[in-house]
Amino acid sequence: MAREVSGRGGYDAAVVGAGHNGLVAAASLARAGLRVLVLERRDRVGGCADTSELAPGVRGPTLAHSVERLSPRVVEELDLGRYGFAAVEPPVSVFAPHPDGSAVVLERDLQATVGRLRGRSRRDAEALPPFDRRVRALASFVRHLHAAVPPDLGRPGRQDLLTLLRLGRALRRLGPRAARELLRVLPMAVADLVEEAFEDDALRAVIALPGVLLTSMGPRSAGTAAVLLAAAADAGAGALGRVAVPLGGPGALARALEEAARSHGAEVRTGAEVVAVTTDGERATGVALATGEEVRAGAVLSAVDPRRTLLELVDPSVLGPTLRWRAEHIRATGSVAKVNLALRGLPRFPAAGEEGQRLLRGRILLAPDLRAVERAARACLQGRLPDRPVLEATVPTLSDPSLAPEGGHVLSVLVQYVPYRLREGEWDRQREALGDLALGLLEECAPGLSSLVTARQVLTPVDLERGYGLTGGHPLHAEPGLDQFFAWRPLLGQASYRLAVRGLYLCGAGAHPGGGVTGWPGRNAARVVLADLRRR
């Protein structure tokens, strides 16, 4: 039976935000026997991992459109299949068409991809297998990092020293040559990493893109090779990547997590906006809601981003001026927008040839080469909307026809390098222009696409901030640069999921190991909370 640590009517833990990480943390704590309350501002759970209605009978992913990075440990421990979660993995990972009718295709099968590359570059075909082995080897160590609670480097305790010892052993298992390579690669720009291996710039762009996707960094930015390794570590697919389309859309994952949490006794309340973390001296005692209600809890876990948590939910007098200043400088300016299209039929990409639907089941990338990606990144950094932003699209209805009426389809498009603030005007005046730009770029590779569109939804970075509470519209809650990586995420001294206020924890994407639909921050934070409660 769960114990009440905060008096009559209190909870063992209150979780602020019902995104997927908040739900993972809540389900994990409830599974351990704690009395848990989840509070969500919106009218349903899921956050950015949601499925929204685009038109009557047509549903599409709100932001996240694949779940291949979801931790298998989370799926197994919470038995999500029991609650209806399932995903389809297409055989093609990436289809990158060009207006001239050519395309780069990455299959899940390495040898099939090598066969395709021989027609473009025999040298690249021979280089891919050793490059893939190298990425897998280095990513194996990053997987250990993701499962670890970052140590407090300023005041390491016994558990911190044990963590460092385990990571040292994992590094030693790589062997001296791979260990040296890991230390060389982590701070590299992903462009430099792929240029060492491949000669075809179109292939380089496709391989490098996971190192910058959902970030504000360009392929020439230091540390983007580490982001690539993190993506490979989560997906477990080496350099080729993989796609996992959730049946029912990403919202089905959120519903499965909600059901898992409820099945273990957690309470989930939507339409409940948390406006403050209540404290008694230097300890969190619960949360205050917009309605004036106060909820007492022995531990408070925030699944919202670290800037919002520290600057808006915690009393400034408790936080102190130094930490508040540091929190204000967490880099969290997003550069991602979303365009969702409801279609009356499947678009035709001439570059797909006779393979048609098969190639469209994975990711569709519009990133012609590294130079184009870097130009788009620099334009965004200057506050300008690029002429040719990078696009990543999926057609989830090919794997899950239930998302649209018979014959209809959904095209889910991430638009990369869209500035949070435009110099020439606010997003409310530019939203539809962004939708037109994305549609025009897609039409270059899929002629006639515009005639198939029956409805569209455009979400700018400002919309993501307003609707989903993402400071700066950043889907990863904080930029995954080297200065916000592992023991520095979100801040040095605040990286072990424990924040400056005792009893307050960070369990969202702003915590280690970062964003994407992984569940790692929620799972790791729950482990820390349980360990702390056992020590009381």
Coordinates of C-alpha atoms in Angstrom, one line a residue:
M1 CA 0.0 0.0 0.0
A2 CA 1.3 3.5 -0.9
R3 CA 2.3 5.6 2.1
E4 CA 1.3 9.2 2.4
V5 CA 4.4 11.3 3.1
S6 CA 2.8 14.7 3.1
G7 CA -0.1 14.4 5.5
R8 CA -3.7 13.6 5.0
G9 CA -4.9 13.8 1.4
G10 CA -1.4 14.2 0.1
Y11 CA 0.5 12.2 -2.6
D12 CA 3.8 10.6 -2.6
A13 CA 4.5 12.3 -5.9
A14 CA 2.9 14.9 -8.2
V15 CA 3.9 15.0 -11.8
V16 CA 3.5 18.3 -13.7
G17 CA 2.8 17.6 -17.4
A18 CA 1.4 14.5 -19.1
G19 CA 3.7 14.3 -22.0
H20 CA 5.2 10.9 -22.7
N21 CA 8.1 11.4 -20.2
G22 CA 5.8 12.6 -17.4
L23 CA 3.5 9.6 -18.0
V24 CA 6.5 7.2 -18.0
A25 CA 7.7 8.7 -14.7
A26 CA 4.2 8.5 -13.2
A27 CA 3.6 4.9 -14.3
S28 CA 7.1 3.8 -13.0
L29 CA 6.5 5.4 -9.6
A30 CA 2.9 4.0 -9.4
R31 CA 4.2 0.6 -10.3
A32 CA 6.6 0.8 -7.4
G33 CA 3.7 1.4 -5.0
L34 CA 3.6 5.2 -4.7
R35 CA 0.5 7.3 -4.7
V36 CA 0.9 9.5 -7.8
L37 CA -1.0 12.4 -9.2
V38 CA -0.4 13.7 -12.8
L39 CA -1.5 17.2 -13.6
E40 CA -1.9 18.3 -17.3
R41 CA -2.8 21.8 -18.4
R42 CA -4.3 20.6 -21.7
D43 CA -7.6 18.7 -22.1
R44 CA -5.8 15.4 -22.9
V45 CA -2.5 13.7 -22.3
G46 CA 0.4 13.3 -24.7
G47 CA 1.9 16.7 -25.2
C48 CA 3.7 16.8 -28.5
A49 CA 3.3 13.0 -28.8
D50 CA -0.3 13.4 -29.7
T51 CA -2.7 12.6 -32.6
S52 CA -4.9 15.5 -33.7
E53 CA -7.9 15.7 -36.1
L54 CA -7.0 17.5 -39.3
A55 CA -10.4 17.1 -40.9
P56 CA -13.5 15.0 -40.2
G57 CA -12.3 11.4 -40.0
V58 CA -8.7 12.3 -40.7
R59 CA -6.1 12.2 -37.9
G60 CA -2.4 13.0 -38.0
P61 CA 0.6 13.3 -35.7
T62 CA 0.7 16.7 -33.9
L63 CA 4.5 16.9 -33.9
A64 CA 6.4 13.6 -33.3
H65 CA 5.5 11.2 -36.1
S66 CA 7.7 8.1 -35.2
V67 CA 8.7 6.3 -32.1
E68 CA 11.7 4.2 -33.0
R69 CA 13.7 5.9 -30.3
L70 CA 11.3 4.8 -27.5
S71 CA 13.3 2.8 -25.0
P72 CA 12.6 -1.0 -25.2
R73 CA 13.1 -1.0 -21.4
V74 CA 10.1 1.4 -21.0
V75 CA 7.9 -0.7 -23.3
E76 CA 8.8 -3.9 -21.4
E77 CA 8.7 -2.6 -17.9
L78 CA 5.4 -0.9 -18.3
D79 CA 4.0 -3.7 -20.5
L80 CA 2.7 -1.2 -23.0
G81 CA 1.5 -3.8 -25.5
R82 CA -1.0 -4.9 -22.9
Y83 CA -2.5 -1.4 -23.1
G84 CA -2.7 -1.3 -26.9
F85 CA 0.6 0.2 -28.0
A86 CA 2.0 -1.2 -31.2
A87 CA 4.2 0.2 -34.0
V88 CA 5.0 -0.9 -37.5
E89 CA 8.6 -0.8 -38.9
P90 CA 8.7 -0.3 -42.6
P91 CA 11.6 -1.9 -44.6
V92 CA 12.7 1.4 -45.9
S93 CA 14.3 3.9 -43.5
V94 CA 14.8 6.9 -45.8
F95 CA 13.7 8.0 -49.2
A96 CA 15.4 11.3 -50.3
P97 CA 14.0 12.3 -53.7
H98 CA 15.4 15.1 -55.9
P99 CA 13.5 17.2 -58.5
D100 CA 15.7 15.7 -61.2
G101 CA 14.1 12.2 -60.5
S102 CA 17.1 10.8 -58.7
A103 CA 16.9 9.6 -55.0
V104 CA 19.0 8.3 -52.1
V105 CA 17.4 5.3 -50.5
L106 CA 18.4 3.7 -47.2
E107 CA 16.9 0.3 -46.5
R108 CA 16.8 -1.2 -43.0
D109 CA 18.8 -4.1 -44.6
L110 CA 22.4 -3.0 -44.9
Q111 CA 23.2 -5.2 -48.0
A112 CA 20.2 -3.9 -49.8
T113 CA 21.3 -0.4 -49.2
V114 CA 24.8 -1.2 -50.4
G115 CA 23.3 -2.6 -53.6
R116 CA 21.4 0.6 -54.2
L117 CA 24.5 2.7 -53.6
R118 CA 26.6 0.9 -56.1
G119 CA 24.7 2.7 -58.9
R120 CA 25.7 6.1 -57.4
S121 CA 29.2 5.5 -56.0
R122 CA 31.0 2.2 -55.7
R123 CA 33.4 3.8 -53.3
D124 CA 30.5 4.9 -51.0
A125 CA 28.9 1.4 -51.3
E126 CA 32.2 -0.1 -50.0
A127 CA 32.5 2.6 -47.3
L128 CA 29.0 2.1 -45.8
P129 CA 29.4 -1.2 -43.9
P130 CA 32.6 -0.2 -42.0
F131 CA 31.0 3.2 -41.2
D132 CA 27.8 1.5 -40.0
R133 CA 29.9 -0.8 -37.7
R134 CA 31.8 2.1 -36.3
V135 CA 28.6 4.1 -35.5
R136 CA 27.1 1.0 -33.9
A137 CA 30.2 0.4 -31.7
L138 CA 30.3 4.1 -30.6
A139 CA 26.6 4.2 -30.0
S140 CA 26.8 1.2 -27.7
F141 CA 28.7 3.3 -25.2
V142 CA 26.2 6.2 -25.6
R143 CA 23.5 3.7 -24.7
H144 CA 25.2 3.3 -21.3
L145 CA 25.2 7.0 -20.9
H146 CA 21.5 7.3 -21.6
A147 CA 20.7 4.7 -18.9
A148 CA 22.9 6.4 -16.3
V149 CA 22.1 9.1 -13.8
P150 CA 24.6 11.9 -14.5
P151 CA 27.0 12.4 -11.6
D152 CA 27.3 15.6 -9.6
L153 CA 30.8 16.6 -10.8
G154 CA 31.2 19.3 -8.2
R155 CA 30.3 17.2 -5.2
P156 CA 30.4 13.6 -6.2
G157 CA 29.0 11.1 -3.8
R158 CA 29.3 7.4 -3.5
Q159 CA 26.6 6.7 -6.1
D160 CA 28.2 9.2 -8.5
L161 CA 31.6 7.5 -8.2
L162 CA 29.9 4.1 -8.9
T163 CA 28.3 5.6 -12.0
L164 CA 31.7 6.9 -13.3
L165 CA 33.2 3.5 -12.6
R166 CA 30.5 1.7 -14.6
L167 CA 30.9 4.1 -17.5
G168 CA 34.7 3.6 -17.3
R169 CA 34.2 -0.1 -17.6
A170 CA 31.9 0.3 -20.5
L171 CA 34.4 2.5 -22.2
R172 CA 37.2 -0.1 -21.6
R173 CA 35.0 -2.8 -23.2
L174 CA 35.0 -0.8 -26.4
G175 CA 38.8 -1.4 -26.7
P176 CA 41.5 1.2 -26.8
R177 CA 41.1 2.0 -30.5
A178 CA 37.3 2.5 -30.3
A179 CA 37.6 4.5 -27.1
R180 CA 40.0 6.9 -28.7
E181 CA 37.7 7.2 -31.7
L182 CA 34.8 7.9 -29.4
L183 CA 36.6 10.8 -27.7
R184 CA 37.6 12.1 -31.1
V185 CA 34.1 11.9 -32.6
L186 CA 31.9 13.2 -29.8
P187 CA 32.9 16.9 -30.2
M188 CA 33.0 16.7 -34.0
A189 CA 30.7 18.4 -36.5
V190 CA 28.5 15.7 -38.1
A191 CA 29.5 17.1 -41.5
D192 CA 33.1 16.3 -40.9
L193 CA 32.2 12.8 -39.7
V194 CA 30.3 11.9 -42.9
E195 CA 32.7 13.7 -45.2
E196 CA 35.5 11.5 -43.9
A197 CA 33.6 8.4 -45.1
F198 CA 31.6 9.3 -48.2
E199 CA 32.0 11.2 -51.4
D200 CA 28.4 11.7 -52.6
D201 CA 27.1 14.9 -50.9
A202 CA 23.5 13.8 -51.3
L203 CA 24.3 10.7 -49.3
R204 CA 26.3 12.7 -46.8
A205 CA 23.2 14.9 -46.1
V206 CA 20.9 11.9 -45.5
I207 CA 23.3 10.2 -43.1
A208 CA 24.1 13.4 -41.3
L209 CA 20.6 14.7 -40.8
P210 CA 19.8 12.8 -37.5
G211 CA 22.7 14.8 -36.0
V212 CA 20.8 18.1 -36.5
L213 CA 17.1 17.2 -36.7
L214 CA 14.9 19.0 -34.2
T215 CA 17.8 21.2 -33.2
S216 CA 18.9 24.7 -34.1
M217 CA 22.4 23.5 -35.1
G218 CA 23.7 23.1 -38.6
P219 CA 25.8 20.2 -39.8
R220 CA 29.0 22.3 -39.3
S221 CA 28.2 22.9 -35.6
A222 CA 30.5 21.2 -33.1
G223 CA 29.0 18.4 -31.2
T224 CA 26.4 17.3 -33.8
A225 CA 28.3 14.0 -34.2
A226 CA 27.3 13.3 -30.6
V227 CA 23.7 14.0 -31.5
L228 CA 23.9 11.5 -34.4
L229 CA 25.3 8.9 -32.0
A230 CA 22.6 9.5 -29.5
A231 CA 19.9 9.0 -32.2
A232 CA 21.7 5.8 -33.3
A233 CA 21.9 4.6 -29.7
D234 CA 18.2 5.0 -29.1
A235 CA 17.0 3.6 -32.4
G236 CA 19.5 0.7 -32.3
A237 CA 19.9 0.9 -36.1
G238 CA 23.4 2.2 -36.8
A239 CA 24.0 4.7 -39.6
L240 CA 20.9 3.6 -41.6
G241 CA 18.3 4.5 -39.0
R242 CA 14.9 3.0 -38.7
V243 CA 11.3 4.2 -38.6
A244 CA 8.6 3.0 -36.2
V245 CA 5.1 4.3 -37.0
P246 CA 2.8 4.0 -34.0
L247 CA -0.6 2.5 -34.8
G248 CA -3.3 5.0 -34.0
G249 CA -0.7 7.8 -34.2
P250 CA 1.6 9.0 -31.4
G251 CA -1.5 9.6 -29.3
A252 CA -1.9 5.9 -29.0
L253 CA 1.4 5.7 -27.1
A254 CA 0.2 8.5 -24.7
R255 CA -3.0 6.6 -24.1
A256 CA -1.1 3.4 -23.4
L257 CA 1.1 5.1 -20.9
E258 CA -1.9 6.8 -19.3
E259 CA -3.6 3.4 -18.9
A260 CA -0.4 1.8 -17.6
A261 CA -0.2 4.6 -14.9
R262 CA -3.8 4.3 -14.0
S263 CA -3.6 0.5 -13.8
H264 CA -1.1 0.9 -11.0
G265 CA -3.2 3.4 -9.1
A266 CA -2.0 6.7 -10.5
E267 CA -4.5 9.5 -10.8
V268 CA -4.4 11.6 -14.0
R269 CA -6.1 15.0 -14.2
T270 CA -6.4 17.0 -17.4
G271 CA -7.4 20.6 -17.5
A272 CA -5.3 21.2 -14.4
E273 CA -2.8 24.0 -14.8
V274 CA 0.1 24.1 -12.3
V275 CA 1.2 27.7 -11.7
A276 CA 3.7 27.2 -8.9
V277 CA 5.7 24.7 -6.9
T278 CA 5.0 25.2 -3.2
T279 CA 7.9 25.2 -0.8
D280 CA 8.5 25.1 2.9
G281 CA 11.9 26.7 3.4
E282 CA 14.2 25.0 0.8
R283 CA 12.0 21.9 0.2
A284 CA 9.2 21.4 -2.3
T285 CA 5.9 20.5 -0.6
G286 CA 3.6 20.2 -3.6
V287 CA 2.0 22.4 -6.3
A288 CA -0.5 25.2 -6.6
L289 CA -3.1 25.2 -9.5
A290 CA -4.6 28.0 -11.4
T291 CA -7.9 27.4 -9.6
G292 CA -6.3 28.2 -6.3
E293 CA -6.2 24.6 -5.2
E294 CA -3.0 23.3 -3.6
V295 CA -1.8 19.7 -3.8
R296 CA 0.6 18.4 -1.2
A297 CA 3.2 15.8 -2.4
G298 CA 6.4 14.3 -1.0
A299 CA 8.1 14.8 -4.4
V300 CA 7.3 17.0 -7.4
L301 CA 8.4 15.9 -10.8
S302 CA 8.3 18.5 -13.6
A303 CA 7.9 17.2 -17.2
V304 CA 7.9 20.7 -18.6
D305 CA 11.0 22.3 -19.8
P306 CA 13.7 23.4 -17.4
R307 CA 13.5 27.1 -18.1
R308 CA 9.7 27.2 -17.5
T309 CA 10.2 25.0 -14.4
L310 CA 12.8 27.1 -12.7
L311 CA 11.8 30.6 -13.9
E312 CA 8.0 30.3 -13.7
L313 CA 7.1 27.6 -11.2
V314 CA 9.7 28.1 -8.5
D315 CA 9.6 31.2 -6.2
P316 CA 12.6 33.5 -7.2
S317 CA 13.5 33.9 -3.5
V318 CA 13.9 30.2 -3.2
L319 CA 15.8 29.8 -6.4
G320 CA 18.3 32.6 -5.7
P321 CA 19.7 35.1 -8.2
T322 CA 22.7 33.0 -9.4
L323 CA 20.7 29.9 -10.4
R324 CA 18.0 32.1 -11.8
W325 CA 20.5 33.9 -14.0
R326 CA 21.9 30.5 -15.2
A327 CA 18.4 29.2 -15.9
E328 CA 17.7 32.2 -18.0
H329 CA 20.7 31.3 -20.2
I330 CA 19.6 27.7 -20.9
R331 CA 19.6 27.6 -24.7
A332 CA 16.1 26.6 -25.8
T333 CA 15.2 28.6 -29.0
G334 CA 13.5 26.2 -31.4
S335 CA 13.7 26.1 -35.1
V336 CA 11.1 23.4 -36.0
A337 CA 7.6 23.8 -37.4
K338 CA 5.0 21.3 -38.4
V339 CA 2.8 21.1 -41.5
N340 CA 0.1 18.3 -41.5
L341 CA -1.7 17.7 -44.8
A342 CA -4.9 15.7 -45.3
L343 CA -4.9 14.2 -48.8
R344 CA -7.6 12.7 -51.0
G345 CA -5.0 10.3 -52.5
L346 CA -1.4 9.2 -52.3
P347 CA 1.1 11.6 -53.8
R348 CA 3.2 10.4 -56.7
F349 CA 7.0 10.9 -56.5
P350 CA 8.6 10.2 -59.9
A351 CA 11.9 9.4 -58.1
A352 CA 10.2 6.4 -56.5
G353 CA 9.6 4.8 -59.9
E354 CA 7.7 1.5 -59.8
E355 CA 8.5 0.9 -56.1
G356 CA 5.9 3.6 -55.3
Q357 CA 4.3 3.0 -51.9
R358 CA 7.2 0.9 -50.6
L359 CA 9.6 3.8 -50.6
L360 CA 7.1 6.2 -49.1
R361 CA 6.6 4.1 -45.9
G362 CA 9.7 5.4 -44.3
R363 CA 11.0 8.9 -43.9
I364 CA 10.8 11.2 -46.9
L365 CA 13.7 13.7 -46.7
L366 CA 14.2 16.9 -48.7
A367 CA 17.8 17.8 -48.0
P368 CA 19.7 17.9 -51.2
D369 CA 23.2 18.2 -49.8
L370 CA 25.2 19.5 -46.8
R371 CA 25.7 22.9 -48.3
A372 CA 21.9 23.4 -48.6
V373 CA 21.4 22.2 -45.0
E374 CA 24.1 24.6 -43.7
R375 CA 22.6 27.5 -45.7
A376 CA 19.2 26.9 -44.2
A377 CA 20.7 26.7 -40.6
R378 CA 22.6 30.0 -41.1
A379 CA 19.5 31.8 -42.4
C380 CA 17.5 30.6 -39.3
L381 CA 20.3 31.8 -37.0
Q382 CA 20.0 35.2 -38.6
G383 CA 16.3 35.3 -38.0
R384 CA 15.3 34.7 -41.6
L385 CA 13.1 31.9 -43.0
P386 CA 15.3 30.0 -45.5
D387 CA 14.2 29.8 -49.1
R388 CA 14.7 26.0 -48.8
P389 CA 14.3 24.7 -45.3
V390 CA 14.9 21.0 -44.7
L391 CA 11.8 18.8 -44.7
E392 CA 11.3 15.4 -43.1
A393 CA 7.9 13.8 -44.0
T394 CA 6.1 10.6 -43.3
V395 CA 2.8 9.1 -44.7
P396 CA 1.5 7.3 -41.6
T397 CA -1.6 6.1 -43.4
L398 CA 0.5 3.7 -45.4
S399 CA 1.2 1.8 -42.2
D400 CA -2.1 2.6 -40.4
P401 CA -5.0 3.2 -42.8
S402 CA -7.3 3.8 -39.8
L403 CA -6.1 7.4 -39.7
A404 CA -8.0 8.5 -42.8
P405 CA -11.1 7.4 -44.8
E406 CA -10.6 4.8 -47.5
G407 CA -8.3 6.2 -50.2
G408 CA -7.3 9.2 -48.1
H409 CA -3.9 9.8 -46.7
V410 CA -2.0 12.0 -44.2
L411 CA 1.3 13.7 -45.0
S412 CA 3.1 14.6 -41.8
V413 CA 5.9 17.2 -42.4
L414 CA 8.6 18.5 -40.1
V415 CA 10.0 21.8 -41.3
Q416 CA 13.6 22.4 -40.0
Y417 CA 15.3 25.7 -39.6
V418 CA 12.3 27.9 -39.1
P419 CA 13.2 30.8 -36.8
Y420 CA 11.3 31.2 -33.6
R421 CA 11.0 35.0 -34.2
L422 CA 11.0 36.4 -37.7
R423 CA 12.6 39.8 -38.2
E424 CA 10.0 40.9 -40.7
G425 CA 7.0 40.0 -38.7
E426 CA 5.3 37.8 -36.1
W427 CA 4.3 34.3 -37.0
D428 CA 0.6 35.1 -36.9
R429 CA 1.0 36.9 -40.1
Q430 CA 3.4 34.4 -41.7
R431 CA 1.9 31.1 -40.8
E432 CA 0.2 30.3 -44.1
A433 CA 3.2 31.5 -46.0
L434 CA 5.2 28.8 -44.3
G435 CA 2.6 26.2 -45.3
D436 CA 2.8 27.4 -48.9
L437 CA 6.6 27.2 -48.8
A438 CA 6.6 23.6 -47.5
L439 CA 4.0 22.5 -50.0
G440 CA 5.9 24.2 -52.9
L441 CA 9.1 22.3 -52.0
L442 CA 7.3 19.0 -51.8
E443 CA 5.6 19.7 -55.1
E444 CA 9.0 19.9 -56.8
C445 CA 9.4 16.2 -56.1
A446 CA 5.7 15.2 -56.1
P447 CA 4.0 17.1 -58.9
G448 CA 0.3 17.6 -58.4
L449 CA 0.5 17.3 -54.6
S450 CA -1.4 20.6 -54.1
S451 CA -4.4 19.3 -55.9
L452 CA -4.7 16.4 -53.4
V453 CA -4.8 18.6 -50.3
T454 CA -8.2 18.8 -48.6
A455 CA -7.0 20.3 -45.3
R456 CA -3.8 21.4 -43.7
Q457 CA -2.5 22.4 -40.2
V458 CA 0.5 24.6 -39.7
L459 CA 2.2 24.8 -36.4
T460 CA 5.0 27.4 -36.0
P461 CA 7.6 27.5 -33.2
V462 CA 5.4 30.1 -31.5
D463 CA 2.4 27.8 -31.8
L464 CA 4.4 25.1 -30.1
E465 CA 5.2 27.4 -27.3
R466 CA 1.7 28.6 -26.9
G467 CA -0.1 25.3 -27.3
Y468 CA 2.3 22.9 -25.7
G469 CA 4.3 25.0 -23.2
L470 CA 7.6 24.6 -25.0
T471 CA 9.8 27.6 -24.1
G472 CA 11.1 29.1 -27.3
G473 CA 9.2 26.4 -29.3
H474 CA 12.0 23.9 -28.8
P475 CA 10.7 20.4 -29.1
L476 CA 13.7 19.0 -27.2
H477 CA 13.1 21.5 -24.3
A478 CA 16.8 22.5 -24.5
E479 CA 19.4 22.5 -27.3
P480 CA 21.4 19.2 -27.2
G481 CA 24.8 21.0 -27.6
L482 CA 28.0 19.9 -25.8
D483 CA 27.4 22.5 -23.1
Q484 CA 24.0 20.9 -22.4
F485 CA 25.0 17.3 -22.6
F486 CA 25.1 14.6 -19.9
A487 CA 26.3 16.2 -16.6
W488 CA 25.7 19.6 -18.1
R489 CA 22.0 19.0 -19.0
P490 CA 20.2 21.3 -18.3
L491 CA 22.9 22.9 -16.1
L492 CA 26.0 21.7 -14.3
G493 CA 25.1 20.7 -10.8
Q494 CA 21.4 20.2 -11.8
A495 CA 21.8 17.2 -14.1
S496 CA 20.9 14.3 -11.8
Y497 CA 17.2 15.0 -12.2
R498 CA 17.3 16.7 -8.8
L499 CA 16.8 20.5 -9.1
A500 CA 18.0 23.2 -6.6
V501 CA 14.9 22.8 -4.4
R502 CA 14.9 19.6 -2.4
G503 CA 12.1 17.3 -3.5
L504 CA 11.8 18.9 -7.0
Y505 CA 12.9 16.8 -9.9
L506 CA 13.1 17.3 -13.7
C507 CA 11.7 14.4 -15.8
G508 CA 11.1 15.9 -19.2
A509 CA 13.2 16.2 -22.4
G510 CA 15.3 19.0 -20.8
A511 CA 16.9 16.4 -18.5
H512 CA 19.5 13.8 -19.6
P513 CA 19.6 12.2 -22.1
G514 CA 17.4 14.7 -23.9
G515 CA 14.5 14.9 -26.4
G516 CA 12.8 12.7 -28.9
V517 CA 10.3 10.1 -27.9
T518 CA 12.5 7.9 -25.8
G519 CA 11.1 7.8 -22.3
W520 CA 14.6 7.8 -20.8
P521 CA 14.3 11.1 -18.8
G522 CA 11.0 9.9 -17.2
R523 CA 12.3 6.5 -16.4
N524 CA 15.6 7.7 -15.0
A525 CA 14.0 10.5 -12.9
A526 CA 11.6 7.9 -11.4
R527 CA 14.6 5.8 -10.3
V528 CA 16.1 8.8 -8.6
V529 CA 12.9 9.7 -6.8
L530 CA 12.5 6.1 -5.5
A531 CA 16.1 6.0 -4.3
D532 CA 15.7 9.4 -2.5
L533 CA 12.4 8.3 -0.8
R534 CA 14.0 5.1 0.4
R535 CA 16.8 7.1 2.0
R536 CA 14.4 9.3 4.1

